[in-house]
């Protein structure tokens, strides 16, 4: 009997599950704003809070979730944490979304 765990169908199902998990994380408007901003390069929590229209604690909670899920990484310098995109797959996805839906985003581009 063939091993179904290594079949192309099983691999496709696994990849679809991974894609669905990633899309669930991107489905939050505030997280999407933060990630779209990070496509342009790293930013501090204060900058990301302002872009997403969040309180400091709410921004920190979103960033902690994205960090735990491997989407972003933080680099501490003094009292500030600078965040950047950790998952390279996100850059292409977010760039495409930004081009399709964020025509006003040019005002925030660096």
mmCIF file of C-alpha atoms in Angstrom:
data_model
loop_
_atom_site.group_PDB
_atom_site.id
_atom_site.type_symbol
_atom_site.label_atom_id
_atom_site.label_comp_id
_atom_site.label_asym_id
_atom_site.label_seq_id
_atom_site.Cartn_x
_atom_site.Cartn_y
_atom_site.Cartn_z
ATOM 1 C CA UNK A 1 0.000 0.000 0.000
ATOM 2 C CA UNK A 2 1.455 3.438 -0.948
ATOM 3 C CA UNK A 3 2.522 5.851 1.767
ATOM 4 C CA UNK A 4 -0.153 8.587 1.694
ATOM 5 C CA UNK A 5 1.921 10.908 3.897
ATOM 6 C CA UNK A 6 4.374 11.500 1.049
ATOM 7 C CA UNK A 7 1.900 11.650 -1.829
ATOM 8 C CA UNK A 8 1.551 14.822 -3.906
ATOM 9 C CA UNK A 9 -2.032 15.153 -2.662
ATOM 10 C CA UNK A 10 -0.915 15.020 0.966
ATOM 11 C CA UNK A 11 1.783 17.627 0.288
ATOM 12 C CA UNK A 12 -0.763 19.875 -1.430
ATOM 13 C CA UNK A 13 -3.145 19.538 1.510
ATOM 14 C CA UNK A 14 -0.363 20.401 3.936
ATOM 15 C CA UNK A 15 0.688 23.433 1.885
ATOM 16 C CA UNK A 16 -2.935 24.592 1.646
ATOM 17 C CA UNK A 17 -3.157 24.416 5.432
ATOM 18 C CA UNK A 18 0.007 26.498 5.802
ATOM 19 C CA UNK A 19 -1.311 29.065 3.310
ATOM 20 C CA UNK A 20 -4.650 29.258 5.135
ATOM 21 C CA UNK A 21 -2.864 29.842 8.456
ATOM 22 C CA UNK A 22 -0.815 32.657 6.947
ATOM 23 C CA UNK A 23 -3.886 34.234 5.360
ATOM 24 C CA UNK A 24 -5.693 34.130 8.724
ATOM 25 C CA UNK A 25 -2.863 36.174 10.225
ATOM 26 C CA UNK A 26 -3.034 38.649 7.345
ATOM 27 C CA UNK A 27 -6.828 38.939 7.609
ATOM 28 C CA UNK A 28 -6.576 41.390 10.515
ATOM 29 C CA UNK A 29 -6.704 44.986 9.255
ATOM 30 C CA UNK A 30 -4.295 46.345 11.888
ATOM 31 C CA UNK A 31 -1.724 43.589 11.376
ATOM 32 C CA UNK A 32 -1.975 44.098 7.631
ATOM 33 C CA UNK A 33 -1.313 47.839 8.030
ATOM 34 C CA UNK A 34 1.733 47.092 10.176
ATOM 35 C CA UNK A 35 3.096 44.502 7.751
ATOM 36 C CA UNK A 36 2.491 46.692 4.688
ATOM 37 C CA UNK A 37 4.462 49.455 6.383
ATOM 38 C CA UNK A 38 7.298 47.046 7.153
ATOM 39 C CA UNK A 39 7.650 46.159 3.459
ATOM 40 C CA UNK A 40 9.440 49.523 3.181
ATOM 41 C CA UNK A 41 11.931 48.585 5.900
ATOM 42 C CA UNK A 42 12.175 48.304 9.639
ATOM 43 C CA UNK A 43 10.203 50.570 11.956
ATOM 44 C CA UNK A 44 9.842 51.234 15.663
ATOM 45 C CA UNK A 45 6.813 50.280 17.728
ATOM 46 C CA UNK A 46 5.876 53.974 17.915
ATOM 47 C CA UNK A 47 5.917 54.316 14.120
ATOM 48 C CA UNK A 48 3.887 51.145 13.671
ATOM 49 C CA UNK A 49 1.418 52.204 16.366
ATOM 50 C CA UNK A 50 0.813 55.465 14.515
ATOM 51 C CA UNK A 51 0.435 53.800 11.095
ATOM 52 C CA UNK A 52 -2.068 51.259 12.435
ATOM 53 C CA UNK A 53 -3.943 53.719 14.656
ATOM 54 C CA UNK A 54 -3.389 51.630 17.771
ATOM 55 C CA UNK A 55 -2.532 52.252 21.390
ATOM 56 C CA UNK A 56 0.952 51.272 22.512
ATOM 57 C CA UNK A 57 -0.335 48.152 24.274
ATOM 58 C CA UNK A 58 -2.514 47.038 21.330
ATOM 59 C CA UNK A 59 0.381 47.517 18.892
ATOM 60 C CA UNK A 60 2.653 45.522 21.193
ATOM 61 C CA UNK A 61 0.094 42.702 21.372
ATOM 62 C CA UNK A 62 -0.197 42.508 17.572
ATOM 63 C CA UNK A 63 3.587 42.579 17.200
ATOM 64 C CA UNK A 64 3.991 39.863 19.841
ATOM 65 C CA UNK A 65 1.504 37.637 17.971
ATOM 66 C CA UNK A 66 3.270 38.217 14.650
ATOM 67 C CA UNK A 67 6.664 37.608 16.263
ATOM 68 C CA UNK A 68 5.430 34.351 17.835
ATOM 69 C CA UNK A 69 4.151 33.232 14.423
ATOM 70 C CA UNK A 70 7.461 34.075 12.733
ATOM 71 C CA UNK A 71 6.173 36.943 10.583
ATOM 72 C CA UNK A 72 8.259 39.717 12.137
ATOM 73 C CA UNK A 73 11.422 39.988 14.176
ATOM 74 C CA UNK A 74 12.565 42.651 16.589
ATOM 75 C CA UNK A 75 15.964 44.249 17.052
ATOM 76 C CA UNK A 76 16.460 46.144 20.288
ATOM 77 C CA UNK A 77 18.560 49.309 20.317
ATOM 78 C CA UNK A 78 18.577 51.068 23.641
ATOM 79 C CA UNK A 79 14.981 51.492 24.748
ATOM 80 C CA UNK A 80 13.469 51.011 21.293
ATOM 81 C CA UNK A 81 12.623 47.871 19.368
ATOM 82 C CA UNK A 82 12.899 48.031 15.581
ATOM 83 C CA UNK A 83 10.701 45.533 13.766
ATOM 84 C CA UNK A 84 11.186 44.043 10.321
ATOM 85 C CA UNK A 85 9.629 41.285 8.248
ATOM 86 C CA UNK A 86 11.112 37.903 9.185
ATOM 87 C CA UNK A 87 9.323 35.700 6.659
ATOM 88 C CA UNK A 88 10.583 36.511 3.137
ATOM 89 C CA UNK A 89 7.404 35.062 1.581
ATOM 90 C CA UNK A 90 5.519 38.019 3.018
ATOM 91 C CA UNK A 91 7.348 40.634 0.967
ATOM 92 C CA UNK A 92 5.961 39.345 -2.335
ATOM 93 C CA UNK A 93 2.468 38.782 -0.954
ATOM 94 C CA UNK A 94 2.312 42.193 0.713
ATOM 95 C CA UNK A 95 3.814 44.001 -2.270
ATOM 96 C CA UNK A 96 1.107 42.512 -4.465
ATOM 97 C CA UNK A 97 -1.658 43.411 -1.993
ATOM 98 C CA UNK A 98 -0.271 46.920 -1.626
ATOM 99 C CA UNK A 99 -0.213 47.428 -5.413
ATOM 100 C CA UNK A 100 -3.796 46.180 -5.744
ATOM 101 C CA UNK A 101 -5.456 47.806 -2.743
ATOM 102 C CA UNK A 102 -3.302 50.565 -1.245
ATOM 103 C CA UNK A 103 -3.251 53.404 -3.742
ATOM 104 C CA UNK A 104 -3.064 55.900 -0.868
ATOM 105 C CA UNK A 105 -0.046 54.065 0.562
ATOM 106 C CA UNK A 106 2.358 56.132 -1.531
ATOM 107 C CA UNK A 107 1.952 58.930 1.014
ATOM 108 C CA UNK A 108 3.479 56.641 3.657
ATOM 109 C CA UNK A 109 6.230 55.138 1.526
ATOM 110 C CA UNK A 110 9.750 56.034 2.502
#
